Amino acid sequence: MPNSDLLARSLAAVWHPCTQMKRHETLPLVPIQRGESVWLYDFDGRRYLDAVSSWWVNLFGHCNPRINAAITDQLGRLEHVMLAGFTHEPVVQLSERLAQLAPAGLGHCFYASDGASATEIALKMSAHYWRNNGRPQKSTFVSLENSYHGETLGALSVTDVALFKDAYSVLVKQNATVPSPDWRKAEAGESAENFALRCASQLEAYLQQHHHTIAALIVEPLVQGAAGMAMYHPAYLQRARELCNQYEVHLIADEIAVGMGRTGTMFACEQAGIAPDFLLLSKGISGGYLPLSVVMTTDNVYQAFYADEVSRGFLHSHSYTGNPLACRAALATLDIFAEDDVLASNRSKSAYFNRIATPLRDHPKVRNFRNTGMIWAFEVDTSHPDFAQRCFTLALEQELLLRPMGNTIYFMPPYIISEAEMDMLLARTLAIVQQLT
Ligand SMILES: *Cc1c(COP(=O)(O)O)cnc(C)c1O
């Protein structure tokens, strides 16, 4: 049995992420042999619909023929070259195309390999910008309550998830948080927009008092993913942009999870009609194929580092910065967006799912059913002590990969999901909710 053998060897040799390893004494790992489209297959031929896009990275399915072909072609030309002192076609093309797609003014791309590194880069770049401009005291950051920007030490300093942070708090610099515009927290009868504006005035009060020491505000535009898919009104972003201008604070838009079409527009910031000073992309940028992240910034920021002294330059590097294979995967991903008019097709898929989701939305034990683009989430009214784990296990039995956060179930499927697959996802999730309540 390759299956049980692989499980035992994995538990002996691999320390799995975001996992209390002891739980695997009772909870088996899921060994995956291959993937195709929205499906993952194990060694016994069982299949699982990847309703969370393998931690929010996969956009166009597993083993997508077009992305496979692009990477294979690149593999025969150049697998990697260092990006300090050297350059190559894929990284140049990707930078040019991203600059055309992104909100205006973000014409300079700095690359890394994962989301947390993109956060680190933006924080360092912002503080260094103020230092180069003779204002070194502007060196702290503000994030929203329940924010998530990655788990390296700098990124943790702007992440507000106790479980990820508490054990490491002695290592992490303290930064401030301001109230999250998450509409679930609105008063009864208060609209999402009014609540967003009320939260923005709390941001205003904070900036008014502390702007002298603040380098940047960092936000996850429209959807705070790890907070449990907390969604909010774009009016917050509009107001935040105005306030950041007024108080001379950078605005960092962490679109690592929400960028690349996930919220219905290519970038979530578009829905507020704003451009940030730093735009962070990762996760879906390579279609879910290879680790790649990018920090896009303005000419104003770039010019603050452009000088004769090396020490005024932005001194940051990763070995695999701008890896050609990852950049080709990203270019193939952008090609699919253009050739298949993916944003339009997602709009009709999203509308279809909202139509068929009525029984789930109206279920007596379901609360806060919500949707932004290709993200859906809801809370299940349950006193089940281990709801998330139980739901995960039941879902596998139903051929679904769901990974609830607490009592929040969410769907973040690959964009190539079909109507029949959405029907199945919905019907089986309803059955699971029914069974657990
Ligand atoms: C996943 C995520 C990150 C961190 O990305 P990694 O590649 O996991 O380091 C940062 N910000 C947001 C909003 C994310 O969803």
CSV table of C-alpha atoms and ligand atoms in Angstrom, one decimal:
chain,number,residue,atom,x,y,z
A,1,MET,CA,0.0,0.0,0.0
A,2,PRO,CA,1.8,3.2,-1.1
A,3,ASN,CA,-0.7,5.1,0.9
A,4,SER,CA,-0.1,4.0,4.4
A,5,ASP,CA,3.6,3.8,3.8
A,6,LEU,CA,3.7,7.4,2.6
A,7,LEU,CA,1.8,8.6,5.6
A,8,ALA,CA,4.1,6.9,8.1
A,9,ARG,CA,7.2,8.3,6.3
A,10,SER,CA,5.7,11.7,6.0
A,11,LEU,CA,5.0,11.9,9.7
A,12,ALA,CA,8.5,10.6,10.6
A,13,ALA,CA,10.4,13.0,8.3
A,14,VAL,CA,8.2,16.0,7.4
A,15,TRP,CA,7.2,18.7,9.9
A,16,HIS,CA,4.0,19.9,8.4
A,17,PRO,CA,3.0,23.6,8.5
A,18,CYS,CA,0.3,25.1,10.7
A,19,THR,CA,-0.1,21.8,12.4
A,20,GLN,CA,0.0,20.3,15.9
A,21,MET,CA,1.8,17.1,14.7
A,22,LYS,CA,0.4,15.0,17.6
A,23,ARG,CA,-3.1,15.4,16.1
A,24,HIS,CA,-2.0,13.1,13.3
A,25,GLU,CA,-2.0,10.2,15.8
A,26,THR,CA,-5.7,10.1,15.2
A,27,LEU,CA,-6.2,12.3,12.1
A,28,PRO,CA,-4.7,10.8,8.9
A,29,LEU,CA,-2.8,13.0,6.4
A,30,VAL,CA,-4.2,13.0,2.9
A,31,PRO,CA,-1.6,11.7,0.5
A,32,ILE,CA,-2.2,13.2,-3.0
A,33,GLN,CA,-0.8,11.4,-6.1
A,34,ARG,CA,-1.9,13.8,-8.8
A,35,GLY,CA,-4.1,16.8,-9.6
A,36,GLU,CA,-6.3,17.7,-12.6
A,37,SER,CA,-8.5,20.7,-13.0
A,38,VAL,CA,-10.4,21.3,-9.6
A,39,TRP,CA,-9.7,17.7,-8.5
A,40,LEU,CA,-7.0,16.2,-6.3
A,41,TYR,CA,-6.6,12.4,-6.5
A,42,ASP,CA,-5.2,10.1,-3.8
A,43,PHE,CA,-3.5,6.8,-4.4
A,44,ASP,CA,-6.7,4.8,-4.2
A,45,GLY,CA,-8.4,6.8,-6.9
A,46,ARG,CA,-10.5,8.8,-4.5
A,47,ARG,CA,-10.9,12.4,-5.5
A,48,TYR,CA,-11.4,15.7,-3.7
A,49,LEU,CA,-12.8,19.0,-5.1
A,50,ASP,CA,-10.2,21.6,-4.1
A,51,ALA,CA,-12.7,24.2,-2.8
A,52,VAL,CA,-10.0,26.3,-1.1
A,53,SER,CA,-7.6,26.4,-4.1
A,54,SER,CA,-4.9,24.7,-2.1
A,55,TRP,CA,-4.5,27.6,0.4
A,56,TRP,CA,-5.9,30.2,-2.0
A,57,VAL,CA,-3.2,29.9,-4.6
A,58,ASN,CA,-4.6,27.9,-7.5
A,59,LEU,CA,-6.6,29.9,-10.1
A,60,PHE,CA,-6.9,27.7,-13.2
A,61,GLY,CA,-6.9,24.2,-11.8
A,62,HIS,CA,-4.2,21.6,-11.1
A,63,CYS,CA,-1.9,20.6,-14.0
A,64,ASN,CA,-3.3,23.3,-16.3
A,65,PRO,CA,-2.0,22.5,-19.8
A,66,ARG,CA,-1.3,26.1,-20.7
A,67,ILE,CA,0.8,26.9,-17.6
A,68,ASN,CA,2.5,23.5,-17.9
A,69,ALA,CA,3.5,24.3,-21.5
A,70,ALA,CA,4.9,27.7,-20.5
A,71,ILE,CA,7.0,26.3,-17.7
A,72,THR,CA,8.2,23.4,-19.9
A,73,ASP,CA,9.3,25.9,-22.6
A,74,GLN,CA,11.1,28.1,-20.1
A,75,LEU,CA,12.8,25.0,-18.6
A,76,GLY,CA,14.5,24.4,-21.9
A,77,ARG,CA,15.8,28.0,-22.1
A,78,LEU,CA,16.8,29.2,-18.6
A,79,GLU,CA,15.8,27.8,-15.3
A,80,HIS,CA,17.3,30.6,-13.1
A,81,VAL,CA,19.8,33.4,-13.0
A,82,MET,CA,20.5,35.8,-10.1
A,83,LEU,CA,18.7,39.1,-10.5
A,84,ALA,CA,21.4,41.3,-9.0
A,85,GLY,CA,23.5,42.5,-12.0
A,86,PHE,CA,21.5,40.3,-14.4
A,87,THR,CA,18.1,40.3,-16.0
A,88,HIS,CA,16.0,38.2,-18.3
A,89,GLU,CA,12.9,38.4,-20.6
A,90,PRO,CA,10.3,36.8,-18.3
A,91,VAL,CA,10.9,39.2,-15.3
A,92,VAL,CA,10.9,42.3,-17.6
A,93,GLN,CA,7.7,41.2,-19.4
A,94,LEU,CA,6.0,40.4,-16.1
A,95,SER,CA,6.9,43.8,-14.6
A,96,GLU,CA,5.6,45.6,-17.6
A,97,ARG,CA,2.4,43.7,-17.8
A,98,LEU,CA,1.6,44.0,-14.1
A,99,ALA,CA,2.3,47.8,-14.3
A,100,GLN,CA,-0.3,48.0,-17.1
A,101,LEU,CA,-2.9,46.1,-15.2
A,102,ALA,CA,-2.5,47.6,-11.7
A,103,PRO,CA,-3.9,50.9,-10.5
A,104,ALA,CA,-1.9,53.7,-12.2
A,105,GLY,CA,1.5,54.8,-10.9
A,106,LEU,CA,2.9,51.4,-9.7
A,107,GLY,CA,5.6,51.1,-12.2
A,108,HIS,CA,8.4,49.6,-10.2
A,109,CYS,CA,8.4,45.8,-9.3
A,110,PHE,CA,10.5,44.3,-6.5
A,111,TYR,CA,10.4,40.5,-6.4
A,112,ALA,CA,10.6,37.8,-3.7
A,113,SER,CA,9.4,34.3,-3.3
A,114,ASP,CA,6.5,34.2,-0.8
A,115,GLY,CA,3.8,36.5,0.6
A,116,ALA,CA,5.5,37.1,4.0
A,117,SER,CA,8.6,38.3,2.2
A,118,ALA,CA,6.6,40.8,0.2
A,119,THR,CA,5.2,42.2,3.5
A,120,GLU,CA,8.8,42.4,4.9
A,121,ILE,CA,9.9,44.2,1.8
A,122,ALA,CA,7.1,46.7,1.9
A,123,LEU,CA,7.6,47.5,5.6
A,124,LYS,CA,11.4,47.9,5.1
A,125,MET,CA,10.9,50.0,2.0
A,126,SER,CA,8.4,52.3,3.6
A,127,ALA,CA,10.5,52.9,6.8
A,128,HIS,CA,13.7,53.4,4.6
A,129,TYR,CA,11.8,55.8,2.4
A,130,TRP,CA,11.1,58.1,5.4
A,131,ARG,CA,14.7,57.7,6.7
A,132,ASN,CA,16.0,58.7,3.2
A,133,ASN,CA,13.7,61.7,3.4
A,134,GLY,CA,15.1,62.8,6.7
A,135,ARG,CA,12.2,61.5,8.9
A,136,PRO,CA,13.6,58.4,10.5
A,137,GLN,CA,11.1,58.7,13.4
A,138,LYS,CA,8.4,57.5,11.0
A,139,SER,CA,9.1,53.9,11.6
A,140,THR,CA,6.0,52.2,13.1
A,141,PHE,CA,3.1,50.6,11.3
A,142,VAL,CA,-0.7,50.4,11.7
A,143,SER,CA,-2.8,47.4,10.7
A,144,LEU,CA,-6.5,46.4,11.1
A,145,GLU,CA,-7.8,44.2,13.9
A,146,ASN,CA,-7.6,40.5,12.9
A,147,SER,CA,-5.2,41.4,10.1
A,148,TYR,CA,-3.0,38.7,8.6
A,149,HIS,CA,0.1,39.6,6.6
A,150,GLY,CA,2.3,36.6,7.0
A,151,GLU,CA,4.3,34.9,9.8
A,152,THR,CA,7.9,35.9,9.6
A,153,LEU,CA,8.9,38.3,12.4
A,154,GLY,CA,8.3,41.6,10.6
A,155,ALA,CA,5.1,40.4,9.1
A,156,LEU,CA,3.9,39.1,12.5
A,157,SER,CA,4.3,42.6,13.8
A,158,VAL,CA,1.4,43.7,11.6
A,159,THR,CA,-0.5,40.5,12.0
A,160,ASP,CA,-3.3,40.3,14.6
A,161,VAL,CA,-4.0,36.7,15.1
A,162,ALA,CA,-3.3,35.6,18.6
A,163,LEU,CA,-2.7,31.9,17.8
A,164,PHE,CA,0.1,32.8,15.4
A,165,LYS,CA,1.6,35.5,17.4
A,166,ASP,CA,1.4,34.9,21.2
A,167,ALA,CA,4.2,32.3,21.4
A,168,TYR,CA,6.6,34.6,19.5
A,169,SER,CA,5.6,38.0,21.1
A,170,VAL,CA,9.0,38.5,22.7
A,171,LEU,CA,10.5,38.4,19.3
A,172,VAL,CA,8.1,40.7,17.6
A,173,LYS,CA,8.0,44.5,17.5
A,174,GLN,CA,4.7,46.0,18.8
A,175,ASN,CA,2.6,47.9,16.3
A,176,ALA,CA,-0.8,49.4,16.7
A,177,THR,CA,-4.1,48.0,15.3
A,178,VAL,CA,-7.2,50.0,14.5
A,179,PRO,CA,-10.8,48.7,14.4
A,180,SER,CA,-11.6,46.4,11.4
A,181,PRO,CA,-14.5,47.5,9.2
A,182,ASP,CA,-15.6,43.8,9.0
A,183,TRP,CA,-19.4,44.3,8.6
A,184,ARG,CA,-20.3,41.5,10.9
A,185,LYS,CA,-19.4,43.9,13.7
A,186,ALA,CA,-21.8,46.6,12.6
A,187,GLU,CA,-24.6,47.7,15.0
A,188,ALA,CA,-28.0,46.3,14.2
A,189,GLY,CA,-29.5,48.4,11.4
A,190,GLU,CA,-26.2,50.0,10.5
A,191,SER,CA,-25.2,49.6,6.9
A,192,ALA,CA,-21.8,48.1,5.9
A,193,GLU,CA,-20.9,51.5,4.4
A,194,ASN,CA,-21.8,53.5,7.4
A,195,PHE,CA,-19.9,51.1,9.6
A,196,ALA,CA,-16.9,51.3,7.3
A,197,LEU,CA,-17.0,55.1,7.6
A,198,ARG,CA,-17.3,54.9,11.4
A,199,CYS,CA,-14.2,52.7,11.5
A,200,ALA,CA,-12.4,55.1,9.2
A,201,SER,CA,-13.0,57.9,11.7
A,202,GLN,CA,-11.3,55.8,14.3
A,203,LEU,CA,-8.4,55.4,11.9
A,204,GLU,CA,-8.5,59.2,11.5
A,205,ALA,CA,-8.3,59.8,15.2
A,206,TYR,CA,-5.3,57.4,15.5
A,207,LEU,CA,-3.4,59.0,12.6
A,208,GLN,CA,-4.1,62.5,13.8
A,209,GLN,CA,-2.4,61.7,17.1
A,210,HIS,CA,0.5,59.5,15.9
A,211,HIS,CA,1.3,60.3,12.3
A,212,HIS,CA,4.7,61.6,13.2
A,213,THR,CA,5.9,58.2,14.1
A,214,ILE,CA,3.9,56.1,11.5
A,215,ALA,CA,5.5,54.9,8.3
A,216,ALA,CA,2.5,53.1,6.8
A,217,LEU,CA,-0.9,51.6,7.2
A,218,ILE,CA,-1.2,48.1,5.9
A,219,VAL,CA,-4.6,46.6,4.9
A,220,GLU,CA,-6.0,43.5,3.1
A,221,PRO,CA,-8.4,45.3,0.7
A,222,LEU,CA,-12.1,44.2,0.9
A,223,VAL,CA,-11.6,40.8,2.4
A,224,GLN,CA,-9.5,39.9,5.5
A,225,GLY,CA,-8.8,36.3,4.6
A,226,ALA,CA,-7.3,34.7,7.7
A,227,ALA,CA,-9.7,36.6,9.9
A,228,GLY,CA,-12.3,34.2,8.6
A,229,MET,CA,-13.1,35.9,5.2
A,230,ALA,CA,-14.2,39.1,7.0
A,231,MET,CA,-15.6,41.4,4.2
A,232,TYR,CA,-16.0,45.2,4.3
A,233,HIS,CA,-17.2,48.1,2.2
A,234,PRO,CA,-14.8,49.8,-0.2
A,235,ALA,CA,-15.7,53.2,1.3
A,236,TYR,CA,-13.2,52.3,4.0
A,237,LEU,CA,-10.4,52.1,1.5
A,238,GLN,CA,-11.3,55.4,-0.1
A,239,ARG,CA,-11.3,57.2,3.2
A,240,ALA,CA,-8.0,55.4,4.3
A,241,ARG,CA,-6.4,56.6,1.0
A,242,GLU,CA,-7.5,60.2,1.8
A,243,LEU,CA,-6.3,60.0,5.4
A,244,CYS,CA,-2.9,58.5,4.4
A,245,ASN,CA,-2.4,61.4,2.0
A,246,GLN,CA,-3.4,64.0,4.6
A,247,TYR,CA,-1.2,62.6,7.3
A,248,GLU,CA,1.7,61.5,5.1
A,249,VAL,CA,1.5,57.8,5.8
A,250,HIS,CA,2.1,55.2,3.1
A,251,LEU,CA,-0.8,52.9,2.2
A,252,ILE,CA,0.2,49.3,1.7
A,253,ALA,CA,-2.4,47.1,0.0
A,254,ASP,CA,-1.7,43.5,0.7
A,255,GLU,CA,-3.5,41.8,-2.2
A,256,ILE,CA,-1.6,38.5,-1.7
A,257,ALA,CA,-4.9,36.7,-1.3
A,258,VAL,CA,-7.4,39.1,-2.9
A,259,GLY,CA,-5.4,40.1,-6.0
A,260,MET,CA,-5.5,38.3,-9.3
A,261,GLY,CA,-9.2,38.5,-9.9
A,262,ARG,CA,-10.3,36.9,-6.6
A,263,THR,CA,-12.7,39.7,-5.6
A,264,GLY,CA,-14.2,40.2,-9.0
A,265,THR,CA,-11.8,42.9,-10.3
A,266,MET,CA,-8.2,42.1,-11.2
A,267,PHE,CA,-7.2,44.0,-8.0
A,268,ALA,CA,-9.4,44.6,-5.0
A,269,CYS,CA,-8.3,48.3,-4.8
A,270,GLU,CA,-10.0,49.0,-8.1
A,271,GLN,CA,-13.4,48.6,-6.4
A,272,ALA,CA,-12.5,51.6,-4.3
A,273,GLY,CA,-11.0,53.5,-7.2
A,274,ILE,CA,-7.7,54.0,-5.3
A,275,ALA,CA,-4.0,53.3,-5.9
A,276,PRO,CA,-1.9,52.3,-2.9
A,277,ASP,CA,1.8,53.3,-2.4
A,278,PHE,CA,2.7,49.6,-2.3
A,279,LEU,CA,0.7,46.7,-3.8
A,280,LEU,CA,1.7,43.2,-2.7
A,281,LEU,CA,0.9,40.2,-4.8
A,282,SER,CA,1.7,36.5,-4.3
A,283,LYS,CA,-0.4,33.3,-4.0
A,284,GLY,CA,-2.4,33.3,-7.3
A,285,ILE,CA,0.2,35.3,-9.2
A,286,SER,CA,1.9,32.1,-10.6
A,287,GLY,CA,-1.5,30.3,-11.0
A,288,GLY,CA,-0.6,28.3,-7.8
A,289,TYR,CA,2.5,26.7,-9.5
A,290,LEU,CA,5.6,28.2,-8.1
A,291,PRO,CA,6.6,30.5,-5.2
A,292,LEU,CA,6.6,34.1,-6.4
A,293,SER,CA,5.8,37.5,-4.8
A,294,VAL,CA,6.1,41.0,-5.9
A,295,VAL,CA,5.9,44.5,-4.3
A,296,MET,CA,4.8,47.1,-6.8
A,297,THR,CA,5.5,50.7,-5.9
A,298,THR,CA,5.5,54.3,-7.2
A,299,ASP,CA,8.1,56.4,-8.9
A,300,ASN,CA,8.1,58.7,-5.8
A,301,VAL,CA,9.2,55.8,-3.6
A,302,TYR,CA,11.7,54.6,-6.2
A,303,GLN,CA,13.3,58.0,-6.5
A,304,ALA,CA,13.9,58.3,-2.7
A,305,PHE,CA,16.4,55.4,-3.0
A,306,TYR,CA,18.0,56.6,-6.3
A,307,ALA,CA,21.4,58.1,-5.3
A,308,ASP,CA,25.2,57.7,-5.4
A,309,GLU,CA,25.4,56.2,-2.0
A,310,VAL,CA,24.9,52.4,-1.8
A,311,SER,CA,23.4,52.8,1.7
A,312,ARG,CA,20.5,54.9,0.3
A,313,GLY,CA,19.6,52.0,-2.0
A,314,PHE,CA,17.1,49.3,-1.0
A,315,LEU,CA,19.2,46.6,0.4
A,316,HIS,CA,17.2,43.4,0.4
A,317,SER,CA,17.7,40.2,-1.6
A,318,HIS,CA,16.4,36.6,-1.8
A,319,SER,CA,18.3,33.9,-3.7
A,320,TYR,CA,15.4,33.1,-6.1
A,321,THR,CA,14.3,36.7,-6.7
A,322,GLY,CA,12.5,37.0,-10.0
A,323,ASN,CA,13.0,33.3,-10.8
A,324,PRO,CA,12.3,32.8,-14.6
A,325,LEU,CA,10.2,29.7,-14.3
A,326,ALA,CA,7.9,31.4,-11.7
A,327,CYS,CA,7.7,34.5,-13.9
A,328,ARG,CA,6.8,32.4,-16.9
A,329,ALA,CA,4.0,30.7,-14.9
A,330,ALA,CA,2.8,34.2,-14.0
A,331,LEU,CA,2.9,35.3,-17.6
A,332,ALA,CA,0.9,32.2,-18.7
A,333,THR,CA,-1.6,33.0,-15.9
A,334,LEU,CA,-2.0,36.6,-17.2
A,335,ASP,CA,-2.4,35.2,-20.7
A,336,ILE,CA,-5.3,33.0,-19.5
A,337,PHE,CA,-7.0,36.0,-17.9
A,338,ALA,CA,-6.8,37.9,-21.2
A,339,GLU,CA,-7.6,35.0,-23.7
A,340,ASP,CA,-10.5,33.6,-21.7
A,341,ASP,CA,-12.0,36.9,-20.4
A,342,VAL,CA,-11.8,35.4,-17.0
A,343,LEU,CA,-13.2,38.3,-15.0
A,344,ALA,CA,-16.4,38.3,-17.1
A,345,SER,CA,-16.7,34.5,-16.8
A,346,ASN,CA,-16.1,34.7,-13.0
A,347,ARG,CA,-18.9,37.3,-12.8
A,348,SER,CA,-21.4,34.8,-14.2
A,349,LYS,CA,-20.1,31.9,-12.1
A,350,SER,CA,-20.3,34.0,-9.0
A,351,ALA,CA,-23.9,35.0,-9.9
A,352,TYR,CA,-24.8,31.3,-10.6
A,353,PHE,CA,-23.4,30.2,-7.2
A,354,ASN,CA,-25.3,32.9,-5.4
A,355,ARG,CA,-28.5,31.8,-7.1
A,356,ILE,CA,-28.1,28.1,-6.1
A,357,ALA,CA,-26.8,29.0,-2.6
A,358,THR,CA,-30.3,30.1,-1.4
A,359,PRO,CA,-30.9,27.0,0.7
A,360,LEU,CA,-27.5,27.4,2.4
A,361,ARG,CA,-28.1,31.2,2.9
A,362,ASP,CA,-31.5,30.5,4.4
A,363,HIS,CA,-30.5,27.5,6.5
A,364,PRO,CA,-31.6,28.2,10.2
A,365,LYS,CA,-28.1,27.4,11.5
A,366,VAL,CA,-26.2,29.5,8.9
A,367,ARG,CA,-25.3,33.1,9.7
A,368,ASN,CA,-23.7,36.0,7.8
A,369,PHE,CA,-23.7,34.3,4.4
A,370,ARG,CA,-21.5,36.6,2.3
A,371,ASN,CA,-19.8,36.8,-1.0
A,372,THR,CA,-17.1,38.9,-2.8
A,373,GLY,CA,-16.2,37.8,-6.3
A,374,MET,CA,-15.0,34.2,-6.1
A,375,ILE,CA,-15.0,34.1,-2.3
A,376,TRP,CA,-18.0,32.8,-0.2
A,377,ALA,CA,-18.2,32.4,3.6
A,378,PHE,CA,-20.6,31.8,6.4
A,379,GLU,CA,-20.7,31.0,10.1
A,380,VAL,CA,-22.4,27.8,11.3
A,381,ASP,CA,-24.3,28.1,14.6
A,382,THR,CA,-22.8,25.2,16.4
A,383,SER,CA,-21.7,24.1,19.9
A,384,HIS,CA,-19.6,21.4,18.4
A,385,PRO,CA,-16.3,21.5,20.3
A,386,ASP,CA,-14.1,20.6,17.3
A,387,PHE,CA,-16.2,21.9,14.5
A,388,ALA,CA,-13.5,22.8,12.0
A,389,GLN,CA,-11.7,19.4,12.3
A,390,ARG,CA,-15.0,17.5,12.1
A,391,CYS,CA,-16.2,19.4,9.1
A,392,PHE,CA,-12.8,18.9,7.4
A,393,THR,CA,-13.1,15.1,7.9
A,394,LEU,CA,-16.8,14.9,6.8
A,395,ALA,CA,-16.0,17.0,3.7
A,396,LEU,CA,-13.2,14.5,2.7
A,397,GLU,CA,-15.8,11.7,2.9
A,398,GLN,CA,-18.0,13.9,0.6
A,399,GLU,CA,-15.1,14.3,-1.9
A,400,LEU,CA,-14.6,17.9,-0.9
A,401,LEU,CA,-11.5,19.8,0.4
A,402,LEU,CA,-12.9,22.3,2.9
A,403,ARG,CA,-10.7,23.8,5.6
A,404,PRO,CA,-13.0,25.8,8.0
A,405,MET,CA,-11.6,28.5,10.2
A,406,GLY,CA,-13.3,28.1,13.6
A,407,ASN,CA,-17.0,27.9,12.8
A,408,THR,CA,-16.6,29.7,9.5
A,409,ILE,CA,-16.9,27.6,6.3
A,410,TYR,CA,-15.6,29.3,3.2
A,411,PHE,CA,-15.3,28.5,-0.5
A,412,MET,CA,-12.5,29.9,-2.6
A,413,PRO,CA,-12.5,27.6,-5.6
A,414,PRO,CA,-10.3,27.6,-8.7
A,415,TYR,CA,-11.9,29.9,-11.4
A,416,ILE,CA,-12.3,26.9,-13.8
A,417,ILE,CA,-14.9,25.3,-11.5
A,418,SER,CA,-18.0,24.2,-13.6
A,419,GLU,CA,-21.7,24.7,-12.8
A,420,ALA,CA,-22.0,21.0,-12.1
A,421,GLU,CA,-19.1,21.1,-9.7
A,422,MET,CA,-20.6,24.1,-8.0
A,423,ASP,CA,-23.9,22.2,-7.7
A,424,MET,CA,-22.0,19.3,-6.1
A,425,LEU,CA,-20.0,21.6,-3.7
A,426,LEU,CA,-23.2,23.3,-2.5
A,427,ALA,CA,-25.4,20.1,-2.1
A,428,ARG,CA,-22.7,18.3,-0.2
A,429,THR,CA,-21.8,21.3,2.0
A,430,LEU,CA,-25.5,21.6,2.9
A,431,ALA,CA,-25.5,17.9,3.9
A,432,ILE,CA,-22.4,18.4,6.1
A,433,VAL,CA,-24.0,21.5,7.8
A,434,GLN,CA,-27.1,19.4,8.3
A,435,GLN,CA,-25.1,16.6,9.9
A,436,LEU,CA,-23.2,18.9,12.2
A,437,THR,CA,-26.1,20.9,13.6
B,1,LIG,C1,-1.1,34.1,2.7
B,1,LIG,C2,-1.0,35.6,3.0
B,1,LIG,C3,0.2,36.2,3.3
B,1,LIG,C4,1.5,35.4,3.5
B,1,LIG,O1,1.9,34.7,2.3
B,1,LIG,P1,2.8,33.4,2.4
B,1,LIG,O2,3.2,33.1,1.0
B,1,LIG,O3,2.0,32.4,3.1
B,1,LIG,O4,4.0,33.8,3.3
B,1,LIG,C5,0.2,37.5,3.5
B,1,LIG,N1,-0.9,38.3,3.5
B,1,LIG,C6,-2.1,37.7,3.1
B,1,LIG,C7,-3.3,38.6,3.0
B,1,LIG,C8,-2.2,36.4,2.9
B,1,LIG,O5,-3.4,35.8,2.7
